[in-house]
mmCIF file of C-alpha atoms in Angstrom:
data_model
loop_
_atom_site.group_PDB
_atom_site.id
_atom_site.type_symbol
_atom_site.label_atom_id
_atom_site.label_comp_id
_atom_site.label_asym_id
_atom_site.label_seq_id
_atom_site.Cartn_x
_atom_site.Cartn_y
_atom_site.Cartn_z
ATOM 1 C CA MET A 1 16.969 10.299 -23.737
ATOM 2 C CA SER A 2 19.624 11.717 -21.463
ATOM 3 C CA LEU A 3 18.658 11.783 -17.795
ATOM 4 C CA THR A 4 20.621 12.961 -14.801
ATOM 5 C CA LEU A 5 19.927 12.001 -11.229
ATOM 6 C CA ARG A 6 20.775 13.941 -8.081
ATOM 7 C CA THR A 7 19.758 14.415 -4.471
ATOM 8 C CA ILE A 8 16.908 16.932 -4.170
ATOM 9 C CA SER A 9 15.412 18.858 -1.260
ATOM 10 C CA ARG A 10 12.225 17.719 0.413
ATOM 11 C CA GLU A 11 10.501 20.836 -0.929
ATOM 12 C CA GLN A 12 11.418 19.931 -4.519
ATOM 13 C CA HIS A 13 10.326 16.354 -3.887
ATOM 14 C CA LEU A 14 6.947 17.378 -2.450
ATOM 15 C CA ALA A 15 6.321 19.890 -5.240
ATOM 16 C CA TYR A 16 6.919 17.143 -7.802
ATOM 17 C CA ILE A 17 4.534 14.706 -6.048
ATOM 18 C CA GLN A 18 1.895 17.452 -5.834
ATOM 19 C CA SER A 19 2.155 17.999 -9.601
ATOM 20 C CA LEU A 20 1.076 14.388 -10.273
ATOM 21 C CA PRO A 21 -2.449 12.881 -10.305
ATOM 22 C CA ALA A 22 -1.324 10.485 -7.521
ATOM 23 C CA ALA A 23 1.645 8.618 -6.046
ATOM 24 C CA SER A 24 2.112 6.064 -3.277
ATOM 25 C CA HIS A 25 1.921 7.427 0.271
ATOM 26 C CA MET A 26 5.267 5.680 0.808
ATOM 27 C CA GLN A 27 6.902 7.948 -1.757
ATOM 28 C CA VAL A 28 6.044 11.307 -0.157
ATOM 29 C CA PRO A 29 8.968 12.978 1.659
ATOM 30 C CA ALA A 30 7.183 12.830 5.039
ATOM 31 C CA TRP A 31 7.181 9.021 4.892
ATOM 32 C CA ALA A 32 10.875 9.277 5.814
ATOM 33 C CA ASP A 33 9.823 10.747 9.190
ATOM 34 C CA VAL A 34 7.370 7.896 9.750
ATOM 35 C CA LYS A 35 10.221 5.408 9.178
ATOM 36 C CA ALA A 36 12.496 7.214 11.627
ATOM 37 C CA GLU A 37 14.772 4.181 12.157
ATOM 38 C CA TRP A 38 15.934 4.406 8.523
ATOM 39 C CA ARG A 39 18.183 7.082 6.991
ATOM 40 C CA SER A 40 16.490 8.700 3.992
ATOM 41 C CA GLU A 41 17.213 10.611 0.815
ATOM 42 C CA SER A 42 15.076 12.238 -1.882
ATOM 43 C CA LEU A 43 16.230 11.643 -5.454
ATOM 44 C CA GLY A 44 15.218 13.566 -8.563
ATOM 45 C CA TRP A 45 15.561 12.660 -12.258
ATOM 46 C CA PHE A 46 16.095 15.568 -14.652
ATOM 47 C CA ASP A 47 15.824 15.672 -18.429
ATOM 48 C CA ALA A 48 18.208 17.504 -20.797
ATOM 49 C CA SER A 49 16.328 20.795 -20.332
ATOM 50 C CA GLY A 50 16.740 20.580 -16.544
ATOM 51 C CA GLU A 51 13.095 19.781 -15.802
ATOM 52 C CA MET A 52 12.370 17.250 -13.038
ATOM 53 C CA VAL A 53 10.672 14.213 -14.572
ATOM 54 C CA GLY A 54 10.835 11.684 -11.722
ATOM 55 C CA ALA A 55 11.411 11.355 -7.975
ATOM 56 C CA GLY A 56 12.127 8.668 -5.433
ATOM 57 C CA LEU A 57 12.236 8.341 -1.669
ATOM 58 C CA VAL A 58 15.083 6.041 -0.639
ATOM 59 C CA LEU A 59 15.249 4.540 2.842
ATOM 60 C CA TYR A 60 18.612 3.216 3.999
ATOM 61 C CA ARG A 61 18.847 0.498 6.629
ATOM 62 C CA GLN A 62 22.337 -0.113 8.015
ATOM 63 C CA VAL A 63 23.550 -3.686 8.359
ATOM 64 C CA PRO A 64 24.661 -4.534 11.917
ATOM 65 C CA LYS A 65 28.363 -3.810 12.568
ATOM 66 C CA VAL A 66 29.290 -2.556 9.057
ATOM 67 C CA LYS A 67 28.900 0.740 7.198
ATOM 68 C CA LEU A 68 26.803 -0.837 4.462
ATOM 69 C CA TYR A 69 23.147 -0.312 3.681
ATOM 70 C CA LEU A 70 20.080 -1.897 2.217
ATOM 71 C CA ALA A 71 18.539 0.819 -0.003
ATOM 72 C CA TYR A 72 14.759 0.564 -0.228
ATOM 73 C CA LEU A 73 12.274 2.473 -2.398
ATOM 74 C CA PRO A 74 8.835 1.322 -1.146
ATOM 75 C CA GLU A 75 6.237 1.433 -3.942
ATOM 76 C CA GLY A 76 8.657 3.514 -5.951
ATOM 77 C CA PRO A 77 10.460 5.245 -7.509
ATOM 78 C CA VAL A 78 7.933 7.549 -9.188
ATOM 79 C CA ILE A 79 9.251 7.467 -12.755
ATOM 80 C CA ASN A 80 7.980 6.648 -16.236
ATOM 81 C CA TRP A 81 7.948 2.858 -15.885
ATOM 82 C CA HIS A 82 6.775 2.391 -19.463
ATOM 83 C CA SER A 83 9.690 4.329 -20.915
ATOM 84 C CA PRO A 84 11.258 2.394 -23.810
ATOM 85 C CA ASN A 85 14.670 3.045 -22.205
ATOM 86 C CA LEU A 86 14.026 1.982 -18.625
ATOM 87 C CA GLU A 87 17.750 1.439 -18.037
ATOM 88 C CA ASP A 88 18.332 5.206 -18.566
ATOM 89 C CA TRP A 89 16.268 5.737 -15.419
ATOM 90 C CA LEU A 90 17.557 2.873 -13.287
ATOM 91 C CA GLN A 91 21.289 2.740 -14.097
ATOM 92 C CA PRO A 92 22.037 6.234 -12.695
ATOM 93 C CA MET A 93 20.011 5.303 -9.594
ATOM 94 C CA LEU A 94 22.025 2.121 -8.995
ATOM 95 C CA LYS A 95 25.305 3.994 -9.501
ATOM 96 C CA HIS A 96 24.243 6.680 -7.020
ATOM 97 C CA LEU A 97 23.042 4.189 -4.400
ATOM 98 C CA LYS A 98 26.287 2.243 -4.666
ATOM 99 C CA GLN A 99 28.213 5.471 -3.994
ATOM 100 C CA GLN A 100 26.015 5.946 -0.923
ATOM 101 C CA GLY A 101 27.204 2.608 0.486
ATOM 102 C CA ALA A 102 24.308 0.383 -0.587
ATOM 103 C CA PHE A 103 25.141 -3.309 -1.086
ATOM 104 C CA THR A 104 21.661 -4.155 -2.354
ATOM 105 C CA VAL A 105 18.640 -2.227 -3.639
ATOM 106 C CA LYS A 106 14.984 -3.150 -3.182
ATOM 107 C CA MET A 107 12.187 -1.334 -4.994
ATOM 108 C CA GLY A 108 8.476 -1.789 -5.657
ATOM 109 C CA PRO A 109 7.469 -0.622 -9.136
ATOM 110 C CA PRO A 110 3.954 0.889 -8.854
ATOM 111 C CA VAL A 111 2.885 -1.054 -11.949
ATOM 112 C CA ILE A 112 -0.287 -3.171 -12.066
ATOM 113 C CA ILE A 113 -0.198 -6.391 -14.132
ATOM 114 C CA ARG A 114 -3.697 -7.854 -13.741
ATOM 115 C CA ARG A 115 -7.107 -6.999 -12.370
ATOM 116 C CA TRP A 116 -10.006 -9.250 -11.379
ATOM 117 C CA ASP A 117 -13.488 -7.831 -10.912
ATOM 118 C CA ALA A 118 -15.710 -8.923 -8.024
ATOM 119 C CA GLN A 119 -17.722 -11.288 -10.249
ATOM 120 C CA ALA A 120 -14.614 -13.203 -11.356
ATOM 121 C CA ILE A 121 -13.369 -13.518 -7.758
ATOM 122 C CA LYS A 122 -16.765 -14.772 -6.536
ATOM 123 C CA ALA A 123 -16.800 -17.397 -9.300
ATOM 124 C CA GLY A 124 -13.291 -18.420 -8.212
ATOM 125 C CA ILE A 125 -14.360 -18.767 -4.582
ATOM 126 C CA GLN A 126 -17.284 -20.976 -5.603
ATOM 127 C CA ASN A 127 -15.104 -23.230 -7.766
ATOM 128 C CA PRO A 128 -13.653 -26.050 -5.583
ATOM 129 C CA ASP A 129 -10.697 -26.504 -7.974
ATOM 130 C CA VAL A 130 -9.553 -22.904 -7.547
ATOM 131 C CA LYS A 131 -7.349 -22.218 -4.540
ATOM 132 C CA ARG A 132 -5.615 -18.974 -5.517
ATOM 133 C CA LEU A 133 -6.478 -15.727 -7.215
ATOM 134 C CA ARG A 134 -3.799 -16.373 -9.840
ATOM 135 C CA ASP A 135 -5.756 -19.520 -10.898
ATOM 136 C CA VAL A 136 -8.698 -17.286 -11.879
ATOM 137 C CA GLU A 137 -8.681 -15.780 -15.362
ATOM 138 C CA ALA A 138 -8.011 -12.051 -15.020
ATOM 139 C CA THR A 139 -10.693 -9.596 -16.148
ATOM 140 C CA HIS A 140 -8.019 -7.208 -17.395
ATOM 141 C CA ILE A 141 -4.364 -7.781 -18.271
ATOM 142 C CA GLU A 142 -1.825 -4.986 -18.790
ATOM 143 C CA PRO A 143 0.622 -6.266 -21.447
ATOM 144 C CA ARG A 144 3.031 -3.349 -20.901
ATOM 145 C CA ALA A 145 3.590 -4.550 -17.325
ATOM 146 C CA PHE A 146 5.079 -7.814 -18.615
ATOM 147 C CA GLU A 147 7.474 -5.775 -20.755
ATOM 148 C CA VAL A 148 8.618 -3.913 -17.627
ATOM 149 C CA ALA A 149 9.244 -7.232 -15.848
ATOM 150 C CA ASP A 150 11.248 -8.537 -18.834
ATOM 151 C CA LYS A 151 13.371 -5.395 -18.960
ATOM 152 C CA LEU A 152 14.097 -5.589 -15.229
ATOM 153 C CA ARG A 153 15.201 -9.233 -15.522
ATOM 154 C CA ARG A 154 17.466 -8.407 -18.454
ATOM 155 C CA MET A 155 19.063 -5.608 -16.389
ATOM 156 C CA GLY A 156 19.858 -8.059 -13.590
ATOM 157 C CA TRP A 157 17.006 -7.280 -11.194
ATOM 158 C CA GLN A 158 15.602 -10.273 -9.289
ATOM 159 C CA GLN A 159 11.973 -10.660 -8.340
ATOM 160 C CA GLY A 160 11.581 -10.726 -4.565
ATOM 161 C CA GLU A 161 9.796 -13.605 -2.885
ATOM 162 C CA ASP A 162 6.619 -12.555 -1.112
ATOM 163 C CA GLY A 163 5.115 -16.007 -0.692
ATOM 164 C CA GLY A 164 1.888 -14.889 -2.368
ATOM 165 C CA ALA A 165 0.378 -13.614 0.868
ATOM 166 C CA GLY A 166 1.747 -10.168 0.236
ATOM 167 C CA PHE A 167 2.096 -9.387 3.927
ATOM 168 C CA ALA A 168 5.049 -9.068 6.364
ATOM 169 C CA ASP A 169 7.435 -6.152 5.916
ATOM 170 C CA VAL A 170 7.348 -6.191 2.136
ATOM 171 C CA GLN A 171 4.523 -4.275 0.489
ATOM 172 C CA PRO A 172 1.439 -6.235 -0.576
ATOM 173 C CA ARG A 173 1.556 -7.619 -4.093
ATOM 174 C CA TYR A 174 -2.230 -8.067 -4.230
ATOM 175 C CA VAL A 175 -4.516 -5.194 -3.236
ATOM 176 C CA PHE A 176 -8.217 -4.500 -3.442
ATOM 177 C CA GLN A 177 -9.441 -1.243 -4.992
ATOM 178 C CA VAL A 178 -12.793 0.422 -5.593
ATOM 179 C CA PRO A 179 -12.605 2.572 -8.749
ATOM 180 C CA LEU A 180 -14.374 5.935 -8.325
ATOM 181 C CA ALA A 181 -13.484 7.790 -11.536
ATOM 182 C CA ASP A 182 -16.427 8.325 -13.891
ATOM 183 C CA ARG A 183 -18.877 6.712 -11.473
ATOM 184 C CA SER A 184 -21.633 8.278 -9.393
ATOM 185 C CA LEU A 185 -21.900 7.489 -5.678
ATOM 186 C CA GLU A 186 -25.173 5.711 -6.468
ATOM 187 C CA GLU A 187 -23.302 3.433 -8.883
ATOM 188 C CA VAL A 188 -20.644 2.735 -6.260
ATOM 189 C CA HIS A 189 -23.357 1.849 -3.711
ATOM 190 C CA LYS A 190 -25.136 -0.348 -6.263
ATOM 191 C CA GLY A 191 -21.853 -2.178 -6.823
ATOM 192 C CA PHE A 192 -21.838 -3.430 -3.209
ATOM 193 C CA ASN A 193 -23.145 -6.943 -2.732
ATOM 194 C CA GLN A 194 -26.486 -7.512 -0.984
ATOM 195 C CA LEU A 195 -24.869 -8.286 2.351
ATOM 196 C CA TRP A 196 -22.918 -5.005 2.356
ATOM 197 C CA ARG A 197 -25.988 -2.954 1.428
ATOM 198 C CA ARG A 198 -28.000 -4.731 4.106
ATOM 199 C CA ASN A 199 -25.278 -4.142 6.713
ATOM 200 C CA ILE A 200 -25.002 -0.437 5.870
ATOM 201 C CA LYS A 201 -28.770 -0.120 6.286
ATOM 202 C CA LYS A 202 -28.667 -2.095 9.542
ATOM 203 C CA ALA A 203 -26.007 0.232 10.970
ATOM 204 C CA GLU A 204 -28.040 3.311 9.966
ATOM 205 C CA LYS A 205 -31.186 1.884 11.582
ATOM 206 C CA ALA A 206 -29.299 1.048 14.778
ATOM 207 C CA GLY A 207 -28.031 4.632 14.971
ATOM 208 C CA VAL A 208 -24.330 3.948 14.350
ATOM 209 C CA GLU A 209 -22.545 7.238 13.786
ATOM 210 C CA VAL A 210 -19.230 7.658 12.030
ATOM 211 C CA VAL A 211 -17.015 10.509 13.183
ATOM 212 C CA GLN A 212 -13.534 11.788 12.419
ATOM 213 C CA GLY A 213 -10.980 11.913 15.206
ATOM 214 C CA GLY A 214 -7.793 13.880 15.771
ATOM 215 C CA TYR A 215 -4.333 13.364 17.269
ATOM 216 C CA GLU A 216 -5.810 13.293 20.780
ATOM 217 C CA ASP A 217 -7.957 10.270 19.808
ATOM 218 C CA LEU A 218 -5.032 8.053 18.800
ATOM 219 C CA ALA A 219 -4.933 6.426 22.259
ATOM 220 C CA GLU A 220 -8.550 5.311 21.737
ATOM 221 C CA TRP A 221 -7.579 4.068 18.274
ATOM 222 C CA GLN A 222 -4.749 2.086 19.882
ATOM 223 C CA ARG A 223 -7.141 0.442 22.352
ATOM 224 C CA LEU A 224 -9.281 -0.957 19.502
ATOM 225 C CA TYR A 225 -6.231 -1.836 17.419
ATOM 226 C CA GLU A 226 -4.693 -3.887 20.245
ATOM 227 C CA ILE A 227 -7.977 -5.788 20.742
ATOM 228 C CA THR A 228 -7.832 -6.572 16.993
ATOM 229 C CA ALA A 229 -4.194 -7.708 17.222
ATOM 230 C CA VAL A 230 -5.038 -10.239 19.945
ATOM 231 C CA ARG A 231 -8.045 -11.541 17.995
ATOM 232 C CA ASP A 232 -6.274 -11.752 14.625
ATOM 233 C CA GLN A 233 -2.922 -12.848 16.078
ATOM 234 C CA PHE A 234 -0.556 -10.199 14.726
ATOM 235 C CA ARG A 235 1.983 -7.999 16.488
ATOM 236 C CA PRO A 236 0.582 -4.485 16.821
ATOM 237 C CA ARG A 237 2.605 -1.363 16.125
ATOM 238 C CA PRO A 238 3.036 0.855 19.212
ATOM 239 C CA LEU A 239 0.990 4.017 19.787
ATOM 240 C CA GLY A 240 4.125 6.086 19.138
ATOM 241 C CA TYR A 241 4.205 4.852 15.549
ATOM 242 C CA PHE A 242 0.718 6.223 14.806
ATOM 243 C CA GLN A 243 1.455 9.474 16.645
ATOM 244 C CA ARG A 244 4.597 9.915 14.546
ATOM 245 C CA MET A 245 2.674 9.036 11.391
ATOM 246 C CA TRP A 246 -0.035 11.597 12.186
ATOM 247 C CA THR A 247 2.429 14.382 12.998
ATOM 248 C CA ALA A 248 4.746 13.706 10.052
ATOM 249 C CA LEU A 249 2.117 13.244 7.351
ATOM 250 C CA ASN A 250 -0.250 16.011 8.418
ATOM 251 C CA SER A 251 2.500 18.567 8.835
ATOM 252 C CA GLU A 252 3.360 17.919 5.169
ATOM 253 C CA ASP A 253 -0.279 18.176 4.090
ATOM 254 C CA PRO A 254 -3.111 18.733 6.632
ATOM 255 C CA ASN A 255 -5.304 16.286 4.710
ATOM 256 C CA ARG A 256 -2.744 13.479 4.317
ATOM 257 C CA MET A 257 -3.960 11.280 7.195
ATOM 258 C CA ARG A 258 -7.416 10.947 8.743
ATOM 259 C CA LEU A 259 -8.814 8.917 11.603
ATOM 260 C CA TYR A 260 -12.372 7.537 11.691
ATOM 261 C CA PHE A 261 -14.487 5.939 14.419
ATOM 262 C CA ALA A 262 -17.818 4.136 14.141
ATOM 263 C CA ARG A 263 -19.699 4.412 17.430
ATOM 264 C CA HIS A 264 -22.954 3.198 18.875
ATOM 265 C CA ASP A 265 -24.551 4.594 22.053
ATOM 266 C CA GLY A 266 -21.406 6.634 22.636
ATOM 267 C CA VAL A 267 -19.067 3.602 22.487
ATOM 268 C CA ASN A 268 -16.409 3.351 19.773
ATOM 269 C CA LEU A 269 -16.724 -0.056 18.093
ATOM 270 C CA SER A 270 -14.410 0.238 15.112
ATOM 271 C CA ALA A 271 -11.765 2.617 13.810
ATOM 272 C CA ALA A 272 -9.611 3.164 10.720
ATOM 273 C CA THR A 273 -6.866 5.361 9.378
ATOM 274 C CA MET A 274 -7.110 6.850 5.909
ATOM 275 C CA LEU A 275 -4.291 8.267 3.759
ATOM 276 C CA VAL A 276 -4.651 10.690 0.847
ATOM 277 C CA VAL A 277 -2.159 11.506 -1.911
ATOM 278 C CA GLY A 278 -3.745 13.321 -4.853
ATOM 279 C CA GLY A 279 -6.504 11.176 -6.332
ATOM 280 C CA HIS A 280 -5.460 8.005 -4.505
ATOM 281 C CA VAL A 281 -7.061 7.310 -1.124
ATOM 282 C CA TRP A 282 -6.080 4.358 1.079
ATOM 283 C CA TYR A 283 -7.820 2.654 3.955
ATOM 284 C CA SER A 284 -4.550 1.843 5.678
ATOM 285 C CA TYR A 285 -5.160 0.370 9.161
ATOM 286 C CA GLY A 286 -8.398 -0.974 10.594
ATOM 287 C CA ALA A 287 -9.453 -1.988 14.082
ATOM 288 C CA SER A 288 -12.601 -3.218 15.793
ATOM 289 C CA ASP A 289 -13.842 -4.313 19.192
ATOM 290 C CA ASN A 290 -15.159 -7.805 19.907
ATOM 291 C CA ILE A 291 -18.487 -6.295 20.973
ATOM 292 C CA GLY A 292 -21.206 -4.555 18.968
ATOM 293 C CA ARG A 293 -20.603 -6.460 15.761
ATOM 294 C CA GLU A 294 -24.325 -6.978 15.244
ATOM 295 C CA VAL A 295 -24.784 -3.247 14.463
ATOM 296 C CA ARG A 296 -22.225 -3.546 11.602
ATOM 297 C CA PRO A 297 -19.924 -0.612 12.504
ATOM 298 C CA SER A 298 -17.197 -1.596 10.002
ATOM 299 C CA ASN A 299 -19.533 -1.467 7.001
ATOM 300 C CA ALA A 300 -20.888 1.915 8.099
ATOM 301 C CA MET A 301 -17.380 3.276 8.543
ATOM 302 C CA GLN A 302 -16.157 2.033 5.140
ATOM 303 C CA TRP A 303 -19.172 3.554 3.391
ATOM 304 C CA ARG A 304 -18.536 6.906 5.061
ATOM 305 C CA MET A 305 -14.806 6.772 4.153
ATOM 306 C CA LEU A 306 -15.686 5.916 0.560
ATOM 307 C CA GLN A 307 -18.091 8.858 0.394
ATOM 308 C CA ASP A 308 -15.436 11.176 1.831
ATOM 309 C CA ALA A 309 -12.852 9.883 -0.660
ATOM 310 C CA TYR A 310 -15.357 10.568 -3.429
ATOM 311 C CA ALA A 311 -15.969 14.100 -2.110
ATOM 312 C CA LEU A 312 -12.185 14.683 -2.194
ATOM 313 C CA GLY A 313 -12.255 13.870 -5.909
ATOM 314 C CA ALA A 314 -10.433 10.553 -5.533
ATOM 315 C CA SER A 315 -10.219 8.299 -8.574
ATOM 316 C CA VAL A 316 -9.602 5.184 -6.478
ATOM 317 C CA TYR A 317 -10.384 3.999 -2.942
ATOM 318 C CA ASP A 318 -7.722 1.471 -2.041
ATOM 319 C CA LEU A 319 -8.427 -1.160 0.627
ATOM 320 C CA ARG A 320 -4.765 -2.240 0.545
ATOM 321 C CA GLY A 321 -3.484 -5.782 0.893
ATOM 322 C CA ILE A 322 -5.267 -9.062 0.399
ATOM 323 C CA SER A 323 -3.904 -12.588 0.337
ATOM 324 C CA ASP A 324 -4.253 -14.332 -3.007
ATOM 325 C CA SER A 325 -5.768 -17.372 -1.272
ATOM 326 C CA LEU A 326 -9.379 -18.188 -2.180
ATOM 327 C CA ASP A 327 -9.434 -21.149 0.198
ATOM 328 C CA GLU A 328 -12.213 -20.734 2.777
ATOM 329 C CA ASN A 329 -10.048 -22.472 5.386
ATOM 330 C CA ASP A 330 -7.228 -19.938 5.022
ATOM 331 C CA HIS A 331 -7.055 -17.545 8.007
ATOM 332 C CA LEU A 332 -6.784 -14.567 5.616
ATOM 333 C CA PHE A 333 -9.822 -15.579 3.557
ATOM 334 C CA GLY A 334 -12.226 -13.416 5.601
ATOM 335 C CA LEU A 335 -10.276 -10.327 4.526
ATOM 336 C CA ILE A 336 -10.768 -10.865 0.803
ATOM 337 C CA GLN A 337 -14.400 -11.865 1.400
ATOM 338 C CA PHE A 338 -15.063 -8.575 3.263
ATOM 339 C CA LYS A 339 -13.344 -6.483 0.578
ATOM 340 C CA VAL A 340 -14.961 -8.259 -2.396
ATOM 341 C CA GLY A 341 -18.316 -7.153 -0.969
ATOM 342 C CA THR A 342 -17.509 -3.577 -2.021
ATOM 343 C CA GLY A 343 -17.845 -4.632 -5.660
ATOM 344 C CA GLY A 344 -14.345 -3.348 -6.465
ATOM 345 C CA GLN A 345 -11.487 -5.229 -8.058
ATOM 346 C CA ALA A 346 -8.376 -7.089 -6.983
ATOM 347 C CA ALA A 347 -5.160 -5.820 -8.550
ATOM 348 C CA GLU A 348 -1.793 -7.518 -8.777
ATOM 349 C CA TYR A 349 1.321 -5.341 -8.756
ATOM 350 C CA LEU A 350 4.687 -6.324 -10.230
ATOM 351 C CA GLY A 351 5.885 -7.040 -6.695
ATOM 352 C CA GLU A 352 9.208 -6.069 -5.165
ATOM 353 C CA TRP A 353 12.530 -6.404 -7.011
ATOM 354 C CA ASP A 354 16.111 -6.638 -5.740
ATOM 355 C CA PHE A 355 19.371 -5.618 -7.326
ATOM 356 C CA PRO A 356 22.419 -7.082 -5.528
ATOM 357 C CA LEU A 357 25.223 -4.521 -5.883
ATOM 358 C CA ASN A 358 27.420 -6.875 -3.854
ATOM 359 C CA LYS A 359 26.286 -10.446 -4.583
ATOM 360 C CA LEU A 360 28.104 -12.037 -1.655
ATOM 361 C CA LEU A 361 26.740 -9.587 0.914
ATOM 362 C CA HIS A 362 23.274 -9.779 -0.640
ATOM 363 C CA LYS A 363 23.270 -13.573 -0.229
ATOM 364 C CA ALA A 364 24.525 -13.343 3.361
ATOM 365 C CA PHE A 365 21.868 -10.738 4.154
ATOM 366 C CA ASP A 366 19.154 -12.934 2.602
ATOM 367 C CA MET A 367 20.209 -15.831 4.805
ATOM 368 C CA TYR A 368 20.296 -13.564 7.873
ATOM 369 C CA MET A 369 16.753 -12.301 7.133
ATOM 370 C CA ALA A 370 15.465 -15.855 6.517
ATOM 371 C CA ARG A 371 16.677 -16.952 9.971
ATOM 372 C CA ARG A 372 14.961 -14.113 11.811
#
């Protein structure tokens, strides 16, 4: 198969993404505007007849003091990962990125290896010998994903280290998803555990209302998000980041990003941002106050977002990252416990992969990043 690769316009890139059932929100052209501190480029793969058959958003981060770049394709590129000739896709990309001044390339193949259903995860949590998700037998294994990993290794790609937690700046390796395709909303609701169903009912009884907000409500979002950051001990992104995200994504597609609030007696208790690309819907950021937890605003809000995702025709509602720790003493355990209640499934992606175009610089950069 002969493929050519070249820089494409944002319009071509967006048209290609819109022709697909779904793609990562980090591979739409507008994501480049969200990551304003990086230089960006849209790449297109073309077959012999001149038809575009793949696309990728590349973000370039310059190394201090030198004209060299880390080239990053978050949750991309959007290509045929199961192609028998994967090198025909990736070799032209590496050659191009090297010409652009990249000394190393990082990408995140959007390929799922394993899935665990809620039942399997619950059994794992109850088993004292099991400490990690990977110690639990998967409900579904995708053999073709292992072939992709083997091919990448043979080509010289190296699997990035994400420490299993799947957080920090790299994209999460483990995510939690609620499948919606070929299911009724009643079936989705039935899939929730008893606690979730009880909490949704409790919120309804208490009169919790869930509303959508707009750009002008982002300051209120930020207030709840900063309360959450203090409580959960993480460094919050500034308000400007969310304003930029809203403007960039919704100018590309007016339905790309949504904002939700759950309120009780006129007071906003929790909030979330939602992202939509084709049939894939993500709950991307969540926030909640320290008050009003007894009326279960977060459960009410998630149920409303799930219903809205369903109404949009989504095939999957993605609750994003989880840690793979099933240890009740782990500070991230509450997150997986909350998400498992939706009756969905945990999914493990192939993770992020690096290709050092300049081995010496790549090693130096790795050491520099490790010290930060």
